[in-house]
Amino acid sequence: MPVLVAQRGGPCAACGAPVLKGERIEYTLGAGPRHLACADRSPELRRNQHAASCVLCGVQVPRGAGALSVTETCEGGAYTRRWAVSCVDFLACHERIVARLPGLQSR
């Protein structure tokens, strides 16, 4: 895991405590920043820093209330990152999806 110096502040992906600008951290794209003391802990949930629509059900997810995921692809030497926000309450998200699909409500 790469050890970097934090360029800006934000929450630790493992413990949620603030990461200070200039602090040495462990960082991976999928997990986010973690304190060096938290490096052995698995990241809990990477939260969205901006309001966005859920990629699954389409509901507007407020800042900090969703799960953030990233996929990175490389085509012809050009890397593309695609960020997606999804609801944390998976049951409510599933119910919204089922309500939109005709014929699945009775199952």
PDB file of N, CA and C in Angstrom:
ATOM      1  N   MET A   1       0.828  -1.176   0.000  1.00  0.00           N
ATOM      2  CA  MET A   1       0.000   0.000   0.000  1.00  0.00           C
ATOM      3  C   MET A   1       0.882   1.252   0.000  1.00  0.00           C
ATOM      4  N   PRO A   2       0.561   2.202  -0.851  1.00  0.00           N
ATOM      5  CA  PRO A   2       1.370   3.416  -0.915  1.00  0.00           C
ATOM      6  C   PRO A   2       1.185   4.316   0.302  1.00  0.00           C
ATOM      7  N   VAL A   3       2.287   4.829   0.817  1.00  0.00           N
ATOM      8  CA  VAL A   3       2.261   5.805   1.898  1.00  0.00           C
ATOM      9  C   VAL A   3       2.520   7.167   1.278  1.00  0.00           C
ATOM     10  N   LEU A   4       1.585   8.095   1.540  1.00  0.00           N
ATOM     11  CA  LEU A   4       1.646   9.424   0.955  1.00  0.00           C
ATOM     12  C   LEU A   4       1.497  10.477   2.035  1.00  0.00           C
ATOM     13  N   VAL A   5       1.712  11.723   1.659  1.00  0.00           N
ATOM     14  CA  VAL A   5       1.426  12.852   2.528  1.00  0.00           C
ATOM     15  C   VAL A   5       0.085  13.416   2.065  1.00  0.00           C
ATOM     16  N   ALA A   6      -0.862  13.569   2.991  1.00  0.00           N
ATOM     17  CA  ALA A   6      -2.205  14.033   2.652  1.00  0.00           C
ATOM     18  C   ALA A   6      -2.147  15.448   2.087  1.00  0.00           C
ATOM     19  N   GLN A   7      -2.724  15.639   0.919  1.00  0.00           N
ATOM     20  CA  GLN A   7      -2.758  16.946   0.276  1.00  0.00           C
ATOM     21  C   GLN A   7      -3.914  17.794   0.789  1.00  0.00           C
ATOM     22  N   ARG A   8      -4.926  17.133   1.373  1.00  0.00           N
ATOM     23  CA  ARG A   8      -6.059  17.847   1.956  1.00  0.00           C
ATOM     24  C   ARG A   8      -6.633  17.001   3.083  1.00  0.00           C
ATOM     25  N   GLY A   9      -7.450  17.594   3.891  1.00  0.00           N
ATOM     26  CA  GLY A   9      -8.067  16.898   5.006  1.00  0.00           C
ATOM     27  C   GLY A   9      -9.289  16.118   4.561  1.00  0.00           C
ATOM     28  N   GLY A  10      -9.754  15.253   5.424  1.00  0.00           N
ATOM     29  CA  GLY A  10     -10.938  14.450   5.151  1.00  0.00           C
ATOM     30  C   GLY A  10     -11.020  13.318   6.151  1.00  0.00           C
ATOM     31  N   PRO A  11     -12.074  12.514   6.101  1.00  0.00           N
ATOM     32  CA  PRO A  11     -12.217  11.422   7.059  1.00  0.00           C
ATOM     33  C   PRO A  11     -11.370  10.202   6.689  1.00  0.00           C
ATOM     34  N   CYS A  12     -10.894   9.512   7.710  1.00  0.00           N
ATOM     35  CA  CYS A  12     -10.184   8.242   7.526  1.00  0.00           C
ATOM     36  C   CYS A  12     -11.208   7.199   7.098  1.00  0.00           C
ATOM     37  N   ALA A  13     -10.880   6.393   6.099  1.00  0.00           N
ATOM     38  CA  ALA A  13     -11.807   5.381   5.587  1.00  0.00           C
ATOM     39  C   ALA A  13     -12.029   4.247   6.574  1.00  0.00           C
ATOM     40  N   ALA A  14     -11.133   4.069   7.549  1.00  0.00           N
ATOM     41  CA  ALA A  14     -11.268   2.971   8.503  1.00  0.00           C
ATOM     42  C   ALA A  14     -11.925   3.408   9.815  1.00  0.00           C
ATOM     43  N   CYS A  15     -11.478   4.540  10.382  1.00  0.00           N
ATOM     44  CA  CYS A  15     -11.994   4.938  11.700  1.00  0.00           C
ATOM     45  C   CYS A  15     -12.914   6.148  11.657  1.00  0.00           C
ATOM     46  N   GLY A  16     -12.897   6.908  10.573  1.00  0.00           N
ATOM     47  CA  GLY A  16     -13.760   8.067  10.449  1.00  0.00           C
ATOM     48  C   GLY A  16     -13.208   9.339  11.069  1.00  0.00           C
ATOM     49  N   ALA A  17     -12.112   9.243  11.828  1.00  0.00           N
ATOM     50  CA  ALA A  17     -11.498  10.432  12.428  1.00  0.00           C
ATOM     51  C   ALA A  17     -10.845  11.271  11.332  1.00  0.00           C
ATOM     52  N   PRO A  18     -10.686  12.569  11.562  1.00  0.00           N
ATOM     53  CA  PRO A  18     -10.122  13.426  10.513  1.00  0.00           C
ATOM     54  C   PRO A  18      -8.680  13.071  10.154  1.00  0.00           C
ATOM     55  N   VAL A  19      -8.389  13.119   8.874  1.00  0.00           N
ATOM     56  CA  VAL A  19      -7.021  13.040   8.365  1.00  0.00           C
ATOM     57  C   VAL A  19      -6.615  14.483   8.105  1.00  0.00           C
ATOM     58  N   LEU A  20      -5.518  14.911   8.683  1.00  0.00           N
ATOM     59  CA  LEU A  20      -5.088  16.297   8.568  1.00  0.00           C
ATOM     60  C   LEU A  20      -4.193  16.506   7.360  1.00  0.00           C
ATOM     61  N   LYS A  21      -4.271  17.670   6.765  1.00  0.00           N
ATOM     62  CA  LYS A  21      -3.405  18.012   5.635  1.00  0.00           C
ATOM     63  C   LYS A  21      -1.954  17.950   6.109  1.00  0.00           C
ATOM     64  N   GLY A  22      -1.107  17.259   5.344  1.00  0.00           N
ATOM     65  CA  GLY A  22       0.300  17.107   5.696  1.00  0.00           C
ATOM     66  C   GLY A  22       0.611  15.845   6.489  1.00  0.00           C
ATOM     67  N   GLU A  23      -0.408  15.134   6.932  1.00  0.00           N
ATOM     68  CA  GLU A  23      -0.224  13.893   7.693  1.00  0.00           C
ATOM     69  C   GLU A  23       0.161  12.758   6.752  1.00  0.00           C
ATOM     70  N   ARG A  24       1.035  11.858   7.219  1.00  0.00           N
ATOM     71  CA  ARG A  24       1.394  10.679   6.427  1.00  0.00           C
ATOM     72  C   ARG A  24       0.246   9.685   6.520  1.00  0.00           C
ATOM     73  N   ILE A  25      -0.206   9.218   5.361  1.00  0.00           N
ATOM     74  CA  ILE A  25      -1.359   8.324   5.290  1.00  0.00           C
ATOM     75  C   ILE A  25      -1.075   7.181   4.334  1.00  0.00           C
ATOM     76  N   GLU A  26      -1.908   6.176   4.414  1.00  0.00           N
ATOM     77  CA  GLU A  26      -1.915   5.108   3.417  1.00  0.00           C
ATOM     78  C   GLU A  26      -3.118   5.382   2.515  1.00  0.00           C
ATOM     79  N   TYR A  27      -2.937   5.284   1.196  1.00  0.00           N
ATOM     80  CA  TYR A  27      -4.015   5.637   0.282  1.00  0.00           C
ATOM     81  C   TYR A  27      -4.104   4.647  -0.860  1.00  0.00           C
ATOM     82  N   THR A  28      -5.320   4.199  -1.124  1.00  0.00           N
ATOM     83  CA  THR A  28      -5.618   3.446  -2.334  1.00  0.00           C
ATOM     84  C   THR A  28      -6.877   4.055  -2.928  1.00  0.00           C
ATOM     85  N   LEU A  29      -7.011   3.983  -4.226  1.00  0.00           N
ATOM     86  CA  LEU A  29      -8.135   4.609  -4.917  1.00  0.00           C
ATOM     87  C   LEU A  29      -9.469   4.036  -4.465  1.00  0.00           C
ATOM     88  N   GLY A  30      -9.570   2.742  -4.352  1.00  0.00           N
ATOM     89  CA  GLY A  30     -10.829   2.115  -3.988  1.00  0.00           C
ATOM     90  C   GLY A  30     -11.237   2.326  -2.542  1.00  0.00           C
ATOM     91  N   ALA A  31     -10.275   2.398  -1.629  1.00  0.00           N
ATOM     92  CA  ALA A  31     -10.581   2.512  -0.207  1.00  0.00           C
ATOM     93  C   ALA A  31     -10.567   3.943   0.293  1.00  0.00           C
ATOM     94  N   GLY A  32      -9.671   4.765  -0.229  1.00  0.00           N
ATOM     95  CA  GLY A  32      -9.534   6.134   0.250  1.00  0.00           C
ATOM     96  C   GLY A  32      -8.404   6.249   1.263  1.00  0.00           C
ATOM     97  N   PRO A  33      -8.303   7.408   1.920  1.00  0.00           N
ATOM     98  CA  PRO A  33      -7.200   7.632   2.857  1.00  0.00           C
ATOM     99  C   PRO A  33      -7.426   6.933   4.194  1.00  0.00           C
ATOM    100  N   ARG A  34      -6.337   6.418   4.768  1.00  0.00           N
ATOM    101  CA  ARG A  34      -6.376   5.818   6.104  1.00  0.00           C
ATOM    102  C   ARG A  34      -5.151   6.268   6.868  1.00  0.00           C
ATOM    103  N   HIS A  35      -5.306   6.497   8.186  1.00  0.00           N
ATOM    104  CA  HIS A  35      -4.161   6.788   9.033  1.00  0.00           C
ATOM    105  C   HIS A  35      -3.194   5.604   8.974  1.00  0.00           C
ATOM    106  N   LEU A  36      -1.925   5.834   9.211  1.00  0.00           N
ATOM    107  CA  LEU A  36      -0.971   4.717   9.238  1.00  0.00           C
ATOM    108  C   LEU A  36      -1.326   3.733  10.347  1.00  0.00           C
ATOM    109  N   ALA A  37      -1.874   4.241  11.450  1.00  0.00           N
ATOM    110  CA  ALA A  37      -2.292   3.361  12.547  1.00  0.00           C
ATOM    111  C   ALA A  37      -3.508   2.516  12.162  1.00  0.00           C
ATOM    112  N   CYS A  38      -4.264   2.960  11.171  1.00  0.00           N
ATOM    113  CA  CYS A  38      -5.468   2.245  10.729  1.00  0.00           C
ATOM    114  C   CYS A  38      -5.200   1.393   9.490  1.00  0.00           C
ATOM    115  N   ALA A  39      -3.967   1.319   9.046  1.00  0.00           N
ATOM    116  CA  ALA A  39      -3.637   0.636   7.793  1.00  0.00           C
ATOM    117  C   ALA A  39      -4.001  -0.848   7.816  1.00  0.00           C
ATOM    118  N   ASP A  40      -3.944  -1.472   8.987  1.00  0.00           N
ATOM    119  CA  ASP A  40      -4.268  -2.898   9.060  1.00  0.00           C
ATOM    120  C   ASP A  40      -5.772  -3.148   9.167  1.00  0.00           C
ATOM    121  N   ARG A  41      -6.560  -2.104   9.389  1.00  0.00           N
ATOM    122  CA  ARG A  41      -8.018  -2.230   9.464  1.00  0.00           C
ATOM    123  C   ARG A  41      -8.614  -2.117   8.073  1.00  0.00           C
ATOM    124  N   SER A  42      -9.676  -2.871   7.832  1.00  0.00           N
ATOM    125  CA  SER A  42     -10.325  -2.777   6.530  1.00  0.00           C
ATOM    126  C   SER A  42     -11.168  -1.505   6.481  1.00  0.00           C
ATOM    127  N   PRO A  43     -11.244  -0.879   5.309  1.00  0.00           N
ATOM    128  CA  PRO A  43     -12.063   0.324   5.202  1.00  0.00           C
ATOM    129  C   PRO A  43     -13.535  -0.025   5.378  1.00  0.00           C
ATOM    130  N   GLU A  44     -14.235   0.809   6.127  1.00  0.00           N
ATOM    131  CA  GLU A  44     -15.654   0.569   6.373  1.00  0.00           C
ATOM    132  C   GLU A  44     -16.463   0.881   5.119  1.00  0.00           C
ATOM    133  N   LEU A  45     -16.683   2.134   4.856  1.00  0.00           N
ATOM    134  CA  LEU A  45     -17.517   2.536   3.743  1.00  0.00           C
ATOM    135  C   LEU A  45     -17.026   3.879   3.262  1.00  0.00           C
ATOM    136  N   ARG A  46     -16.671   3.955   2.022  1.00  0.00           N
ATOM    137  CA  ARG A  46     -16.228   5.219   1.464  1.00  0.00           C
ATOM    138  C   ARG A  46     -17.468   6.040   1.119  1.00  0.00           C
ATOM    139  N   ARG A  47     -17.589   7.225   1.709  1.00  0.00           N
ATOM    140  CA  ARG A  47     -18.767   8.070   1.553  1.00  0.00           C
ATOM    141  C   ARG A  47     -18.598   9.061   0.415  1.00  0.00           C
ATOM    142  N   ASN A  48     -19.725   9.457  -0.177  1.00  0.00           N
ATOM    143  CA  ASN A  48     -19.697  10.455  -1.238  1.00  0.00           C
ATOM    144  C   ASN A  48     -19.487  11.842  -0.641  1.00  0.00           C
ATOM    145  N   GLN A  49     -18.683  12.665  -1.301  1.00  0.00           N
ATOM    146  CA  GLN A  49     -18.425  14.020  -0.824  1.00  0.00           C
ATOM    147  C   GLN A  49     -19.327  15.042  -1.506  1.00  0.00           C
ATOM    148  N   HIS A  50     -20.118  14.606  -2.465  1.00  0.00           N
ATOM    149  CA  HIS A  50     -21.038  15.487  -3.179  1.00  0.00           C
ATOM    150  C   HIS A  50     -22.378  14.774  -3.328  1.00  0.00           C
ATOM    151  N   ALA A  51     -23.455  15.545  -3.333  1.00  0.00           N
ATOM    152  CA  ALA A  51     -24.770  14.965  -3.576  1.00  0.00           C
ATOM    153  C   ALA A  51     -24.815  14.422  -5.001  1.00  0.00           C
ATOM    154  N   ALA A  52     -25.429  13.271  -5.170  1.00  0.00           N
ATOM    155  CA  ALA A  52     -25.514  12.640  -6.491  1.00  0.00           C
ATOM    156  C   ALA A  52     -26.689  11.667  -6.503  1.00  0.00           C
ATOM    157  N   SER A  53     -27.064  11.233  -7.679  1.00  0.00           N
ATOM    158  CA  SER A  53     -28.130  10.236  -7.826  1.00  0.00           C
ATOM    159  C   SER A  53     -27.566   8.840  -7.626  1.00  0.00           C
ATOM    160  N   CYS A  54     -28.354   7.974  -6.974  1.00  0.00           N
ATOM    161  CA  CYS A  54     -27.963   6.578  -6.783  1.00  0.00           C
ATOM    162  C   CYS A  54     -27.886   5.907  -8.148  1.00  0.00           C
ATOM    163  N   VAL A  55     -26.814   5.198  -8.408  1.00  0.00           N
ATOM    164  CA  VAL A  55     -26.618   4.534  -9.687  1.00  0.00           C
ATOM    165  C   VAL A  55     -27.615   3.386  -9.877  1.00  0.00           C
ATOM    166  N   LEU A  56     -28.187   2.873  -8.800  1.00  0.00           N
ATOM    167  CA  LEU A  56     -29.108   1.744  -8.880  1.00  0.00           C
ATOM    168  C   LEU A  56     -30.568   2.175  -8.982  1.00  0.00           C
ATOM    169  N   CYS A  57     -31.023   3.027  -8.050  1.00  0.00           N
ATOM    170  CA  CYS A  57     -32.448   3.376  -8.004  1.00  0.00           C
ATOM    171  C   CYS A  57     -32.749   4.790  -8.472  1.00  0.00           C
ATOM    172  N   GLY A  58     -31.743   5.635  -8.584  1.00  0.00           N
ATOM    173  CA  GLY A  58     -31.930   6.983  -9.100  1.00  0.00           C
ATOM    174  C   GLY A  58     -32.324   8.037  -8.088  1.00  0.00           C
ATOM    175  N   VAL A  59     -32.520   7.692  -6.820  1.00  0.00           N
ATOM    176  CA  VAL A  59     -32.899   8.667  -5.802  1.00  0.00           C
ATOM    177  C   VAL A  59     -31.704   9.586  -5.511  1.00  0.00           C
ATOM    178  N   GLN A  60     -31.972  10.852  -5.172  1.00  0.00           N
ATOM    179  CA  GLN A  60     -30.912  11.800  -4.858  1.00  0.00           C
ATOM    180  C   GLN A  60     -30.325  11.450  -3.489  1.00  0.00           C
ATOM    181  N   VAL A  61     -29.021  11.216  -3.431  1.00  0.00           N
ATOM    182  CA  VAL A  61     -28.323  10.845  -2.200  1.00  0.00           C
ATOM    183  C   VAL A  61     -27.576  12.082  -1.702  1.00  0.00           C
ATOM    184  N   PRO A  62     -27.884  12.570  -0.490  1.00  0.00           N
ATOM    185  CA  PRO A  62     -27.196  13.748   0.023  1.00  0.00           C
ATOM    186  C   PRO A  62     -25.713  13.487   0.268  1.00  0.00           C
ATOM    187  N   ARG A  63     -24.956  14.560   0.378  1.00  0.00           N
ATOM    188  CA  ARG A  63     -23.515  14.479   0.646  1.00  0.00           C
ATOM    189  C   ARG A  63     -23.262  13.667   1.921  1.00  0.00           C
ATOM    190  N   GLY A  64     -22.358  12.701   1.841  1.00  0.00           N
ATOM    191  CA  GLY A  64     -21.972  11.896   2.989  1.00  0.00           C
ATOM    192  C   GLY A  64     -22.940  10.792   3.364  1.00  0.00           C
ATOM    193  N   ALA A  65     -24.017  10.606   2.617  1.00  0.00           N
ATOM    194  CA  ALA A  65     -25.028   9.611   2.981  1.00  0.00           C
ATOM    195  C   ALA A  65     -25.039   8.400   2.064  1.00  0.00           C
ATOM    196  N   GLY A  66     -24.102   8.301   1.141  1.00  0.00           N
ATOM    197  CA  GLY A  66     -24.073   7.183   0.205  1.00  0.00           C
ATOM    198  C   GLY A  66     -22.736   6.476   0.193  1.00  0.00           C
ATOM    199  N   ALA A  67     -22.716   5.335  -0.455  1.00  0.00           N
ATOM    200  CA  ALA A  67     -21.480   4.573  -0.638  1.00  0.00           C
ATOM    201  C   ALA A  67     -20.867   4.965  -1.973  1.00  0.00           C
ATOM    202  N   LEU A  68     -19.589   5.224  -1.972  1.00  0.00           N
ATOM    203  CA  LEU A  68     -18.888   5.651  -3.174  1.00  0.00           C
ATOM    204  C   LEU A  68     -18.026   4.500  -3.677  1.00  0.00           C
ATOM    205  N   SER A  69     -18.119   4.221  -4.972  1.00  0.00           N
ATOM    206  CA  SER A  69     -17.285   3.180  -5.574  1.00  0.00           C
ATOM    207  C   SER A  69     -16.636   3.747  -6.831  1.00  0.00           C
ATOM    208  N   VAL A  70     -15.555   3.130  -7.250  1.00  0.00           N
ATOM    209  CA  VAL A  70     -14.835   3.608  -8.424  1.00  0.00           C
ATOM    210  C   VAL A  70     -14.392   2.423  -9.263  1.00  0.00           C
ATOM    211  N   THR A  71     -14.471   2.594 -10.574  1.00  0.00           N
ATOM    212  CA  THR A  71     -13.898   1.628 -11.509  1.00  0.00           C
ATOM    213  C   THR A  71     -12.941   2.384 -12.409  1.00  0.00           C
ATOM    214  N   GLU A  72     -11.845   1.764 -12.721  1.00  0.00           N
ATOM    215  CA  GLU A  72     -10.836   2.398 -13.566  1.00  0.00           C
ATOM    216  C   GLU A  72     -10.567   1.492 -14.757  1.00  0.00           C
ATOM    217  N   THR A  73     -10.628   2.071 -15.952  1.00  0.00           N
ATOM    218  CA  THR A  73     -10.367   1.311 -17.171  1.00  0.00           C
ATOM    219  C   THR A  73      -9.265   1.984 -17.962  1.00  0.00           C
ATOM    220  N   CYS A  74      -8.627   1.212 -18.817  1.00  0.00           N
ATOM    221  CA  CYS A  74      -7.569   1.735 -19.679  1.00  0.00           C
ATOM    222  C   CYS A  74      -7.860   1.289 -21.101  1.00  0.00           C
ATOM    223  N   GLU A  75      -8.051   2.264 -21.968  1.00  0.00           N
ATOM    224  CA  GLU A  75      -8.272   1.980 -23.379  1.00  0.00           C
ATOM    225  C   GLU A  75      -7.305   2.807 -24.201  1.00  0.00           C
ATOM    226  N   GLY A  76      -6.465   2.159 -24.948  1.00  0.00           N
ATOM    227  CA  GLY A  76      -5.511   2.864 -25.799  1.00  0.00           C
ATOM    228  C   GLY A  76      -4.527   3.726 -25.026  1.00  0.00           C
ATOM    229  N   GLY A  77      -4.197   3.334 -23.816  1.00  0.00           N
ATOM    230  CA  GLY A  77      -3.249   4.093 -23.004  1.00  0.00           C
ATOM    231  C   GLY A  77      -3.883   5.221 -22.200  1.00  0.00           C
ATOM    232  N   ALA A  78      -5.174   5.455 -22.365  1.00  0.00           N
ATOM    233  CA  ALA A  78      -5.866   6.505 -21.613  1.00  0.00           C
ATOM    234  C   ALA A  78      -6.674   5.868 -20.483  1.00  0.00           C
ATOM    235  N   TYR A  79      -6.429   6.326 -19.276  1.00  0.00           N
ATOM    236  CA  TYR A  79      -7.142   5.813 -18.112  1.00  0.00           C
ATOM    237  C   TYR A  79      -8.399   6.637 -17.864  1.00  0.00           C
ATOM    238  N   THR A  80      -9.476   5.950 -17.524  1.00  0.00           N
ATOM    239  CA  THR A  80     -10.738   6.610 -17.223  1.00  0.00           C
ATOM    240  C   THR A  80     -11.235   6.097 -15.883  1.00  0.00           C
ATOM    241  N   ARG A  81     -11.585   7.034 -14.994  1.00  0.00           N
ATOM    242  CA  ARG A  81     -12.166   6.664 -13.705  1.00  0.00           C
ATOM    243  C   ARG A  81     -13.643   7.001 -13.738  1.00  0.00           C
ATOM    244  N   ARG A  82     -14.460   6.060 -13.291  1.00  0.00           N
ATOM    245  CA  ARG A  82     -15.897   6.270 -13.236  1.00  0.00           C
ATOM    246  C   ARG A  82     -16.345   6.077 -11.782  1.00  0.00           C
ATOM    247  N   TRP A  83     -16.791   7.174 -11.174  1.00  0.00           N
ATOM    248  CA  TRP A  83     -17.246   7.156  -9.792  1.00  0.00           C
ATOM    249  C   TRP A  83     -18.747   6.924  -9.765  1.00  0.00           C
ATOM    250  N   ALA A  84     -19.228   6.153  -8.807  1.00  0.00           N
ATOM    251  CA  ALA A  84     -20.654   5.875  -8.687  1.00  0.00           C
ATOM    252  C   ALA A  84     -21.069   5.959  -7.219  1.00  0.00           C
ATOM    253  N   VAL A  85     -22.228   6.532  -6.982  1.00  0.00           N
ATOM    254  CA  VAL A  85     -22.800   6.636  -5.639  1.00  0.00           C
ATOM    255  C   VAL A  85     -23.998   5.697  -5.571  1.00  0.00           C
ATOM    256  N   SER A  86     -24.110   4.967  -4.470  1.00  0.00           N
ATOM    257  CA  SER A  86     -25.271   4.110  -4.263  1.00  0.00           C
ATOM    258  C   SER A  86     -25.804   4.327  -2.857  1.00  0.00           C
ATOM    259  N   CYS A  87     -27.053   3.954  -2.640  1.00  0.00           N
ATOM    260  CA  CYS A  87     -27.696   4.101  -1.346  1.00  0.00           C
ATOM    261  C   CYS A  87     -27.029   3.194  -0.316  1.00  0.00           C
ATOM    262  N   VAL A  88     -26.948   3.658   0.921  1.00  0.00           N
ATOM    263  CA  VAL A  88     -26.428   2.827   2.001  1.00  0.00           C
ATOM    264  C   VAL A  88     -27.510   1.870   2.482  1.00  0.00           C
ATOM    265  N   ASP A  89     -28.770   2.323   2.456  1.00  0.00           N
ATOM    266  CA  ASP A  89     -29.903   1.496   2.857  1.00  0.00           C
ATOM    267  C   ASP A  89     -30.311   0.636   1.654  1.00  0.00           C
ATOM    268  N   PHE A  90     -29.706  -0.547   1.542  1.00  0.00           N
ATOM    269  CA  PHE A  90     -29.910  -1.404   0.381  1.00  0.00           C
ATOM    270  C   PHE A  90     -31.349  -1.899   0.273  1.00  0.00           C
ATOM    271  N   LEU A  91     -32.015  -2.124   1.402  1.00  0.00           N
ATOM    272  CA  LEU A  91     -33.387  -2.609   1.380  1.00  0.00           C
ATOM    273  C   LEU A  91     -34.316  -1.556   0.768  1.00  0.00           C
ATOM    274  N   ALA A  92     -34.182  -0.302   1.185  1.00  0.00           N
ATOM    275  CA  ALA A  92     -35.006   0.770   0.625  1.00  0.00           C
ATOM    276  C   ALA A  92     -34.688   0.973  -0.853  1.00  0.00           C
ATOM    277  N   CYS A  93     -33.434   0.861  -1.226  1.00  0.00           N
ATOM    278  CA  CYS A  93     -33.025   0.990  -2.627  1.00  0.00           C
ATOM    279  C   CYS A  93     -33.676  -0.122  -3.455  1.00  0.00           C
ATOM    280  N   HIS A  94     -33.638  -1.339  -2.942  1.00  0.00           N
ATOM    281  CA  HIS A  94     -34.244  -2.475  -3.635  1.00  0.00           C
ATOM    282  C   HIS A  94     -35.750  -2.268  -3.805  1.00  0.00           C
ATOM    283  N   GLU A  95     -36.417  -1.770  -2.766  1.00  0.00           N
ATOM    284  CA  GLU A  95     -37.859  -1.536  -2.839  1.00  0.00           C
ATOM    285  C   GLU A  95     -38.195  -0.485  -3.897  1.00  0.00           C
ATOM    286  N   ARG A  96     -37.371   0.556  -4.024  1.00  0.00           N
ATOM    287  CA  ARG A  96     -37.601   1.580  -5.053  1.00  0.00           C
ATOM    288  C   ARG A  96     -37.416   0.993  -6.453  1.00  0.00           C
ATOM    289  N   ILE A  97     -36.431   0.114  -6.612  1.00  0.00           N
ATOM    290  CA  ILE A  97     -36.195  -0.517  -7.918  1.00  0.00           C
ATOM    291  C   ILE A  97     -37.366  -1.412  -8.284  1.00  0.00           C
ATOM    292  N   VAL A  98     -37.826  -2.228  -7.345  1.00  0.00           N
ATOM    293  CA  VAL A  98     -38.937  -3.142  -7.593  1.00  0.00           C
ATOM    294  C   VAL A  98     -40.211  -2.363  -7.895  1.00  0.00           C
ATOM    295  N   ALA A  99     -40.434  -1.237  -7.224  1.00  0.00           N
ATOM    296  CA  ALA A  99     -41.645  -0.435  -7.442  1.00  0.00           C
ATOM    297  C   ALA A  99     -41.692   0.125  -8.859  1.00  0.00           C
ATOM    298  N   ARG A 100     -40.528   0.343  -9.476  1.00  0.00           N
ATOM    299  CA  ARG A 100     -40.476   0.880 -10.844  1.00  0.00           C
ATOM    300  C   ARG A 100     -40.684  -0.181 -11.907  1.00  0.00           C
ATOM    301  N   LEU A 101     -40.442  -1.437 -11.577  1.00  0.00           N
ATOM    302  CA  LEU A 101     -40.520  -2.511 -12.571  1.00  0.00           C
ATOM    303  C   LEU A 101     -41.896  -3.160 -12.550  1.00  0.00           C
ATOM    304  N   PRO A 102     -42.633  -3.092 -13.656  1.00  0.00           N
ATOM    305  CA  PRO A 102     -43.965  -3.710 -13.680  1.00  0.00           C
ATOM    306  C   PRO A 102     -43.871  -5.238 -13.604  1.00  0.00           C
ATOM    307  N   GLY A 103     -44.789  -5.822 -12.875  1.00  0.00           N
ATOM    308  CA  GLY A 103     -44.847  -7.278 -12.775  1.00  0.00           C
ATOM    309  C   GLY A 103     -44.008  -7.868 -11.663  1.00  0.00           C
ATOM    310  N   LEU A 104     -43.114  -7.103 -11.049  1.00  0.00           N
ATOM    311  CA  LEU A 104     -42.274  -7.644  -9.966  1.00  0.00           C
ATOM    312  C   LEU A 104     -42.806  -7.298  -8.589  1.00  0.00           C
ATOM    313  N   GLN A 105     -43.808  -6.428  -8.483  1.00  0.00           N
ATOM    314  CA  GLN A 105     -44.302  -6.026  -7.182  1.00  0.00           C
ATOM    315  C   GLN A 105     -44.955  -7.180  -6.426  1.00  0.00           C
ATOM    316  N   SER A 106     -45.582  -8.113  -7.130  1.00  0.00           N
ATOM    317  CA  SER A 106     -46.309  -9.202  -6.466  1.00  0.00           C
ATOM    318  C   SER A 106     -45.397 -10.333  -6.025  1.00  0.00           C
ATOM    319  N   ARG A 107     -44.160 -10.348  -6.438  1.00  0.00           N
ATOM    320  CA  ARG A 107     -43.268 -11.475  -6.096  1.00  0.00           C
ATOM    321  C   ARG A 107     -42.690 -11.342  -4.738  1.00  0.00           C
TER     322      ARG A 107
END
